[in-house]
Amino acid sequence: MKNPEINPEAAPLQGAPLPDPEAGEFAPAQPEERLVHVDFIRGAALFGVLAMNLQYFFRGPYELFVGTGHAQPGFLNDCVDDLLSLLVEGKAMTLFSMLFAVGLAIQLERKLSRGGPFWGFAWRRIGALFAIGAAHIVLIWMGDILTWYALVAIPLFAFLKRKTRTLHIWLGTLLGLAGVAGMVFGFVRLSSPQNDARRAQALADAAAMAQTLLDGYAQTDWWDILVFRLQDYVDHLGMMAGGLVVIFLNFLVGLAVWRSGILQNPAANLPRIRRAALWLTGLGLATGGVHLFIRPLAEFARSHGPWAKVLAVPLSLSQIYHMPLLGLGFGALLLLLWQSARAPSLLGAVASAGRMALTNYLLQSLVMTAVFCGWGLGLYGKVGSAAGLGISAAFFAIQVAGSAWWLRRYRFGPAEWLWRCAGYARVQPFRRTVPSPVPGLPPVPEPARKG
């Protein structure tokens, strides 16, 4: 794109048509216009989101992990807990939220390249997303992220048309302030003489809350669980609201990645991607390793002299930065995997799941609550980490195959179609079509392909 108001450094979208002042009205991107490698990364991140939601929420209360980081006994469960904590926790959601900002940037560029205002479309789109998220909370599951994305998109709008240099200044400043605040807070917590008493009280409160949740979601009546879920949402609202800042920072990082031009044409940026994969993954694993042992390291710092309080620095920095570092590193590795063209059918199927990410995210909540809540199979609190990871992998494999099958017949997933209809303020075509063999007649539905 050449519009200096949007992004003077970025290359044009691969496969996208050149801006045409006489082009028709703004409409969703056609399949050939999509950046399929972005869908692939989103699909891979979607699996990580499912694995962590099942780990900490669907199969049992997060509060069971507060004391030791392990909820069920067993060596295999412990290994899975640590593996997910190091490699997936926060990293998948970081990638997922970054790509949400990338999507907004792509829509802005497409809209402005065709002429006409962007903001009416943008407000309708996030309004519809908020409504979908609110229905998700009320009817299915309290751990919704869609409402938060819709809310945080509002301040992100102020950055969509800013210069890249301005974006980098804001991002660097906010990340730096987060690091300083984390170090100060960490030092105060390690130095506080009342810390042991506070920690004991926090553990007692977590144990009580865990038992309340185990009893509440074991109820067998769907309506009783709905009422309990809304109360659970209100009780955890303060804890979840702290994630708004994290989401906003992830949005800014995602916008900065888009402005770098790497996602527009990864084949032309392979050296940059390789360097990013090496450095970001290495730093992410190093800081993530420190964070993995944050409990014993913090106990060591509390039980030794003032000199040990210096551990507040690496502990705090690892807690703040390991997720974006490793999330970006994994994103770069996924880009390299895509460019390697190995197992293209499998990678393309994962991209299909990413293209239907909203539908698949909602399906994950619906199916997993049916599996674990009392009105369904009633497995809440009864499944270990290793079995939970297996359930995640099996169900995501079904989603990958189902998404590939669906998109051979339809343009969008069902939830994506509703979202687009609301955003564009008109009904969108749903079935895939082919040109009519008779000139002048409308297109006809494309016959579904077998397989």
Coordinates of C-alpha atoms in Angstrom, one line a residue:
M1 CA 0.0 0.0 0.0
K2 CA 1.2 3.5 -0.9
N3 CA -1.1 5.5 1.4
P4 CA 1.3 7.2 3.8
E5 CA -1.5 7.8 6.2
I6 CA -1.8 4.0 6.7
N7 CA 1.5 2.3 6.4
P8 CA 4.2 3.7 4.1
E9 CA 6.7 0.8 4.8
A10 CA 4.5 -2.2 4.2
A11 CA 4.4 -4.2 1.0
P12 CA 1.0 -4.8 -0.7
L13 CA -1.0 -7.8 0.3
Q14 CA -0.1 -10.9 -1.6
G15 CA -2.9 -11.7 -4.0
A16 CA -4.8 -8.6 -3.3
P17 CA -6.1 -6.5 -6.2
L18 CA -4.6 -3.1 -6.9
P19 CA -6.6 -0.2 -5.4
D20 CA -9.3 0.8 -7.9
P21 CA -11.2 4.0 -7.5
E22 CA -14.0 2.5 -9.5
A23 CA -14.1 -0.8 -7.5
G24 CA -17.3 -2.1 -6.1
E25 CA -18.5 -1.7 -2.5
F26 CA -16.4 -2.9 0.3
A27 CA -16.9 -6.7 1.0
P28 CA -15.1 -9.5 2.8
A29 CA -11.8 -10.7 1.2
Q30 CA -12.2 -13.5 -1.3
P31 CA -10.3 -16.8 -0.5
E32 CA -7.6 -16.0 -3.1
E33 CA -7.0 -12.6 -1.4
R34 CA -6.4 -14.1 2.1
L35 CA -2.9 -14.3 3.6
V36 CA -3.2 -18.1 4.2
H37 CA 0.0 -18.2 6.3
V38 CA -1.7 -15.8 8.8
D39 CA -4.7 -18.2 9.0
F40 CA -2.2 -21.0 9.6
I41 CA -0.6 -19.2 12.5
R42 CA -4.0 -18.4 13.9
G43 CA -5.0 -22.0 13.6
A44 CA -2.0 -23.2 15.5
A45 CA -2.6 -20.6 18.2
L46 CA -6.2 -21.8 18.4
F47 CA -4.9 -25.2 19.5
G48 CA -2.8 -23.6 22.2
V49 CA -5.8 -21.6 23.4
L50 CA -7.9 -24.8 23.7
A51 CA -5.1 -26.7 25.5
M52 CA -4.7 -23.9 28.1
N53 CA -8.5 -23.3 28.6
L54 CA -8.9 -27.0 29.2
Q55 CA -5.9 -27.1 31.5
Y56 CA -7.0 -24.3 33.8
F57 CA -10.7 -23.9 33.4
F58 CA -12.8 -26.5 31.5
R59 CA -11.6 -29.6 33.4
G60 CA -11.3 -27.9 36.8
P61 CA -10.8 -24.6 38.6
Y62 CA -7.6 -22.6 38.1
E63 CA -7.4 -22.2 41.9
L64 CA -6.2 -25.7 42.3
F65 CA -2.9 -24.6 40.7
V66 CA -2.3 -21.6 43.0
G67 CA -0.3 -23.5 45.6
T68 CA 2.2 -25.6 43.7
G69 CA 1.4 -25.3 40.0
H70 CA 0.1 -28.9 40.0
A71 CA -3.5 -29.9 40.5
Q72 CA -3.4 -33.7 40.1
P73 CA -0.7 -36.2 41.4
G74 CA 1.4 -38.2 39.1
F75 CA 4.7 -37.8 37.3
L76 CA 3.1 -37.6 33.8
N77 CA 0.6 -34.9 35.0
D78 CA 3.5 -32.9 36.5
C79 CA 5.4 -33.0 33.3
V80 CA 2.4 -31.9 31.2
D81 CA 1.8 -29.1 33.7
D82 CA 5.4 -27.8 33.3
L83 CA 5.4 -28.3 29.6
L84 CA 2.2 -26.3 29.1
S85 CA 3.4 -23.6 31.5
L86 CA 6.7 -23.2 29.7
L87 CA 5.6 -23.5 26.0
V88 CA 1.9 -22.7 25.7
E89 CA 0.5 -20.7 28.7
G90 CA 0.1 -17.1 27.6
K91 CA 2.0 -17.7 24.3
A92 CA -0.9 -19.0 22.3
M93 CA -3.2 -16.2 23.6
T94 CA -0.5 -13.7 22.8
L95 CA -0.3 -14.9 19.2
F96 CA -4.1 -15.0 19.0
S97 CA -4.5 -11.4 20.2
M98 CA -1.7 -10.1 18.0
L99 CA -3.4 -11.5 15.0
F100 CA -6.6 -9.8 15.9
A101 CA -4.8 -6.5 15.6
V102 CA -3.3 -7.6 12.3
G103 CA -6.8 -8.4 11.1
L104 CA -8.0 -4.8 12.0
A105 CA -5.0 -3.3 10.1
I106 CA -5.7 -5.4 7.0
Q107 CA -9.4 -4.4 7.0
L108 CA -8.4 -0.7 7.4
E109 CA -6.0 -0.9 4.4
R110 CA -8.6 -2.8 2.3
K111 CA -11.3 -0.3 3.1
L112 CA -9.3 2.8 2.5
S113 CA -7.9 1.4 -0.7
R114 CA -11.5 1.1 -2.0
G115 CA -12.5 4.5 -0.7
G116 CA -15.1 5.5 1.8
P117 CA -15.1 5.6 5.6
F118 CA -13.8 2.8 7.8
W119 CA -15.1 3.7 11.2
G120 CA -18.8 2.7 10.8
F121 CA -17.7 -0.7 9.6
A122 CA -15.2 -1.0 12.5
W123 CA -17.7 0.0 15.2
R124 CA -20.3 -2.4 13.9
R125 CA -17.7 -5.1 13.8
I126 CA -16.5 -4.8 17.4
G127 CA -20.1 -4.2 18.6
A128 CA -21.1 -7.5 17.0
L129 CA -18.1 -9.2 18.5
F130 CA -19.0 -7.9 22.0
A131 CA -22.6 -9.2 21.5
I132 CA -21.3 -12.6 20.5
G133 CA -19.0 -12.6 23.5
A134 CA -21.8 -11.6 25.9
A135 CA -24.0 -14.4 24.6
H136 CA -21.0 -16.8 25.0
I137 CA -20.7 -15.8 28.7
V138 CA -24.4 -16.1 29.5
L139 CA -25.1 -19.3 27.5
I140 CA -21.9 -21.3 27.5
W141 CA -18.8 -20.3 29.4
M142 CA -17.5 -17.6 31.7
G143 CA -13.9 -17.5 30.4
D144 CA -14.8 -15.5 27.3
I145 CA -12.1 -13.4 25.6
L146 CA -14.3 -11.8 22.8
T147 CA -15.8 -9.1 25.0
W148 CA -12.3 -8.1 26.1
Y149 CA -11.1 -7.9 22.5
A150 CA -14.0 -5.7 21.5
L151 CA -13.3 -3.4 24.5
V152 CA -9.6 -3.1 23.9
A153 CA -10.1 -2.6 20.2
I154 CA -11.5 0.9 21.0
P155 CA -8.2 2.4 22.2
L156 CA -6.4 0.5 19.5
F157 CA -8.4 2.5 16.9
A158 CA -6.3 5.5 17.9
F159 CA -3.1 3.8 16.6
L160 CA -4.4 2.3 13.3
K161 CA -3.6 5.4 11.3
R162 CA -0.6 6.6 13.3
K163 CA 2.9 6.6 11.8
T164 CA 5.0 3.5 12.5
R165 CA 7.6 5.6 14.4
T166 CA 4.8 6.9 16.7
L167 CA 3.6 3.3 17.2
H168 CA 7.1 2.1 18.1
I169 CA 7.6 5.0 20.6
W170 CA 4.3 4.2 22.4
L171 CA 5.0 0.4 22.4
G172 CA 8.6 0.8 23.7
T173 CA 7.4 3.2 26.4
L174 CA 4.5 1.1 27.6
L175 CA 6.6 -2.1 27.6
G176 CA 9.4 -0.3 29.5
L177 CA 6.9 1.0 32.1
A178 CA 5.5 -2.4 32.5
G179 CA 8.9 -3.8 33.3
V180 CA 9.7 -1.0 35.8
A181 CA 6.3 -1.4 37.5
G182 CA 6.8 -5.2 37.7
M183 CA 10.3 -4.9 39.3
V184 CA 9.1 -2.4 41.9
F185 CA 6.0 -4.5 42.7
G186 CA 8.1 -7.7 42.9
F187 CA 10.7 -6.1 45.2
V188 CA 7.9 -4.8 47.5
R189 CA 6.3 -8.2 47.7
L190 CA 9.5 -10.0 48.5
S191 CA 10.4 -7.5 51.1
S192 CA 7.1 -7.2 52.9
P193 CA 7.2 -8.6 56.4
Q194 CA 3.4 -9.5 56.1
N195 CA 4.0 -11.5 52.9
D196 CA 3.9 -14.9 54.6
A197 CA 0.6 -14.2 56.2
R198 CA -0.9 -12.8 53.0
R199 CA 0.3 -15.9 51.1
A200 CA -1.2 -18.2 53.6
Q201 CA -4.5 -16.3 53.4
A202 CA -4.4 -16.4 49.6
L203 CA -3.9 -20.1 49.6
A204 CA -6.8 -20.6 52.0
D205 CA -9.0 -18.4 49.8
A206 CA -8.0 -20.3 46.7
A207 CA -8.8 -23.6 48.3
A208 CA -12.2 -22.4 49.4
M209 CA -13.0 -21.0 45.9
A210 CA -11.8 -24.2 44.2
Q211 CA -14.3 -26.3 46.3
T212 CA -17.1 -23.8 45.6
L213 CA -16.4 -24.2 41.8
L214 CA -16.2 -27.9 42.0
D215 CA -19.6 -28.1 43.7
G216 CA -21.1 -25.4 41.5
Y217 CA -20.2 -26.9 38.1
A218 CA -21.1 -30.4 39.3
Q219 CA -24.8 -29.4 39.4
T220 CA -26.8 -31.4 36.9
D221 CA -29.4 -28.7 36.0
W222 CA -28.3 -26.5 33.0
W223 CA -30.2 -23.5 34.4
D224 CA -28.6 -23.8 37.9
I225 CA -25.2 -23.9 36.2
L226 CA -26.1 -20.8 34.1
V227 CA -26.9 -18.8 37.3
F228 CA -23.8 -20.1 39.0
R229 CA -21.6 -19.3 35.9
L230 CA -22.8 -15.6 35.9
Q231 CA -21.9 -15.3 39.6
D232 CA -18.5 -17.0 38.9
Y233 CA -18.0 -14.4 36.1
V234 CA -18.7 -11.5 38.5
D235 CA -16.5 -13.0 41.2
H236 CA -13.5 -13.3 38.8
L237 CA -14.1 -10.0 36.9
G238 CA -11.5 -8.1 38.8
M239 CA -8.8 -10.7 38.2
M240 CA -9.7 -10.9 34.5
A241 CA -9.8 -7.1 34.0
G242 CA -6.1 -7.0 34.7
G243 CA -5.6 -8.8 31.4
L244 CA -7.0 -5.8 29.5
V245 CA -3.5 -4.1 29.7
V246 CA -1.8 -7.3 28.5
I247 CA -4.3 -7.6 25.6
F248 CA -3.7 -3.9 24.6
L249 CA 0.1 -4.4 24.6
N250 CA -0.3 -7.6 22.5
F251 CA -2.5 -5.6 20.0
L252 CA 0.2 -2.9 19.7
V253 CA 2.8 -5.6 19.1
G254 CA 0.6 -7.2 16.5
L255 CA 0.2 -3.9 14.7
A256 CA 3.9 -3.3 14.8
V257 CA 4.5 -6.8 13.3
W258 CA 2.1 -5.9 10.5
R259 CA 3.9 -2.6 9.8
S260 CA 7.2 -4.5 9.5
G261 CA 6.0 -6.0 6.2
I262 CA 7.0 -9.5 7.2
L263 CA 3.5 -10.9 7.1
Q264 CA 2.7 -9.3 3.7
N265 CA 5.5 -11.2 2.0
P266 CA 7.3 -13.7 4.2
A267 CA 9.1 -15.3 1.3
A268 CA 11.0 -12.1 0.7
N269 CA 11.8 -11.7 4.4
L270 CA 13.2 -15.2 5.3
P271 CA 16.5 -13.9 6.7
R272 CA 14.6 -11.5 9.1
I273 CA 12.2 -14.3 10.1
R274 CA 15.1 -16.7 10.8
R275 CA 16.8 -14.2 13.0
A276 CA 13.6 -13.4 14.8
A277 CA 12.9 -17.1 15.4
L278 CA 16.4 -17.7 16.8
W279 CA 16.6 -14.7 19.1
L280 CA 13.0 -14.4 20.2
T281 CA 12.6 -18.2 20.9
G282 CA 16.0 -18.3 22.7
L283 CA 15.2 -15.3 24.9
G284 CA 11.6 -16.5 25.4
L285 CA 12.8 -20.0 26.6
A286 CA 15.4 -18.4 28.9
T287 CA 12.9 -16.0 30.6
G288 CA 10.2 -18.7 30.5
G289 CA 12.6 -21.1 32.3
V290 CA 13.1 -18.6 35.1
H291 CA 9.3 -18.1 35.3
L292 CA 8.7 -21.8 35.5
F293 CA 10.7 -21.9 38.8
I294 CA 9.2 -18.6 40.1
R295 CA 7.7 -20.2 43.2
P296 CA 10.9 -21.9 44.6
L297 CA 13.0 -18.9 43.6
A298 CA 10.6 -16.5 45.3
E299 CA 10.6 -18.7 48.5
F300 CA 14.4 -18.7 48.4
A301 CA 14.5 -14.9 48.1
R302 CA 12.1 -14.5 51.1
S303 CA 14.0 -16.9 53.4
H304 CA 17.4 -15.3 52.8
G305 CA 19.0 -12.0 53.6
P306 CA 18.4 -8.6 51.8
W307 CA 20.9 -9.5 49.1
A308 CA 18.4 -12.2 47.8
K309 CA 15.8 -9.6 47.1
V310 CA 17.7 -8.8 43.9
L311 CA 16.0 -11.9 42.5
A312 CA 12.9 -9.6 42.2
V313 CA 14.5 -8.2 39.0
P314 CA 14.8 -11.4 36.9
L315 CA 11.6 -12.9 38.4
S316 CA 9.6 -9.8 37.5
L317 CA 11.1 -9.4 34.0
S318 CA 10.6 -13.0 33.2
Q319 CA 6.9 -12.8 34.3
I320 CA 6.3 -9.8 32.1
Y321 CA 8.3 -10.5 29.0
H322 CA 8.5 -14.3 28.5
M323 CA 5.0 -14.6 27.0
P324 CA 5.4 -12.0 24.2
L325 CA 9.0 -13.1 23.4
L326 CA 8.1 -16.8 23.1
G327 CA 4.8 -16.0 21.4
L328 CA 6.6 -14.0 18.7
G329 CA 9.3 -16.6 18.5
F330 CA 6.8 -19.4 17.9
G331 CA 5.0 -17.2 15.3
A332 CA 8.3 -16.8 13.4
L333 CA 8.9 -20.6 13.6
L334 CA 5.4 -21.2 12.2
L335 CA 6.1 -18.9 9.3
L336 CA 9.3 -20.8 8.6
L337 CA 7.4 -24.1 8.7
W338 CA 4.8 -22.7 6.3
Q339 CA 7.5 -21.5 3.9
S340 CA 9.2 -24.9 4.0
A341 CA 6.2 -26.4 2.2
R342 CA 6.4 -29.6 4.2
A343 CA 3.1 -31.4 4.7
P344 CA 1.2 -28.7 2.8
S345 CA -2.2 -30.6 3.1
L346 CA -1.9 -30.7 6.9
L347 CA -0.8 -27.1 7.2
G348 CA -3.5 -26.0 4.8
A349 CA -6.1 -27.8 7.0
V350 CA -4.8 -26.1 10.1
A351 CA -5.1 -22.8 8.1
S352 CA -8.8 -23.7 7.5
A353 CA -9.3 -24.0 11.3
G354 CA -7.7 -20.6 11.7
R355 CA -9.9 -19.1 9.0
M356 CA -12.9 -20.3 11.1
A357 CA -11.3 -19.3 14.4
L358 CA -14.4 -17.7 15.9
T359 CA -16.7 -20.6 15.1
N360 CA -14.1 -23.1 16.4
Y361 CA -13.5 -21.1 19.6
L362 CA -17.2 -21.1 20.3
L363 CA -17.4 -24.8 19.5
Q364 CA -14.6 -25.5 21.9
S365 CA -16.5 -23.9 24.7
L366 CA -19.7 -25.6 23.8
V367 CA -18.2 -29.1 23.6
M368 CA -15.9 -28.9 26.6
T369 CA -18.6 -27.5 28.9
A370 CA -20.8 -30.4 27.7
V371 CA -18.0 -32.9 28.6
F372 CA -17.1 -31.4 32.0
C373 CA -20.1 -29.8 33.5
G374 CA -22.6 -31.7 35.5
W375 CA -25.4 -31.3 33.0
G376 CA -23.2 -33.2 30.5
L377 CA -20.7 -35.9 31.2
G378 CA -19.8 -34.4 34.6
L379 CA -16.0 -34.8 34.4
Y380 CA -15.2 -31.5 36.1
G381 CA -12.4 -32.0 38.5
K382 CA -11.9 -35.6 37.6
V383 CA -9.5 -35.5 34.6
G384 CA -5.7 -35.1 34.9
S385 CA -3.4 -32.8 32.9
A386 CA -2.1 -35.5 30.6
A387 CA -5.6 -36.8 29.8
G388 CA -6.7 -33.2 29.3
L389 CA -4.0 -32.5 26.8
G390 CA -5.0 -35.7 24.9
I391 CA -8.6 -34.5 24.8
S392 CA -7.5 -31.1 23.5
A393 CA -5.4 -32.7 20.7
A394 CA -8.1 -35.1 19.7
F395 CA -10.9 -32.5 19.5
F396 CA -8.7 -30.0 17.7
A397 CA -7.9 -32.7 15.1
I398 CA -11.6 -33.1 14.5
Q399 CA -11.9 -29.3 14.2
V400 CA -9.1 -29.2 11.6
A401 CA -10.7 -31.9 9.5
G402 CA -14.2 -30.4 9.9
S403 CA -13.0 -26.9 9.0
A404 CA -11.3 -28.1 5.8
W405 CA -14.5 -30.0 4.9
W406 CA -16.7 -27.0 5.6
L407 CA -14.7 -24.4 3.7
R408 CA -14.8 -26.5 0.6
R409 CA -18.6 -25.9 0.6
Y410 CA -19.0 -22.5 2.3
R411 CA -17.3 -19.2 2.2
F412 CA -17.2 -18.7 6.0
G413 CA -17.8 -20.5 9.2
P414 CA -21.3 -19.9 10.6
A415 CA -20.1 -17.5 13.3
E416 CA -17.8 -15.7 10.9
W417 CA -20.7 -15.3 8.5
L418 CA -23.0 -13.7 11.2
W419 CA -20.1 -11.5 12.2
R420 CA -19.5 -10.3 8.7
C421 CA -23.2 -9.7 8.0
A422 CA -23.2 -7.4 11.1
G423 CA -20.0 -5.6 10.2
Y424 CA -20.9 -5.0 6.5
A425 CA -24.5 -4.2 7.4
R426 CA -25.8 -6.5 4.7
V427 CA -26.3 -10.2 4.2
Q428 CA -23.2 -11.9 2.8
P429 CA -23.2 -14.8 0.4
F430 CA -22.7 -18.0 2.3
R431 CA -22.3 -20.9 -0.1
R432 CA -19.3 -21.1 -2.4
T433 CA -20.4 -20.2 -6.0
V434 CA -19.1 -20.6 -9.5
P435 CA -19.8 -18.4 -12.5
S436 CA -22.9 -19.2 -14.5
P437 CA -22.3 -21.0 -17.8
V438 CA -24.9 -18.7 -19.3
P439 CA -23.8 -15.1 -19.8
G440 CA -26.0 -12.6 -17.9
L441 CA -27.3 -15.1 -15.4
P442 CA -26.3 -15.0 -11.7
P443 CA -23.7 -17.4 -10.3
V444 CA -24.8 -20.9 -9.2
P445 CA -23.8 -22.7 -6.0
E446 CA -20.6 -24.6 -6.3
P447 CA -21.1 -28.4 -6.0
A448 CA -19.6 -29.8 -2.9
R449 CA -16.4 -31.7 -3.6
K450 CA -16.0 -35.2 -2.1
G451 CA -13.4 -35.9 0.5

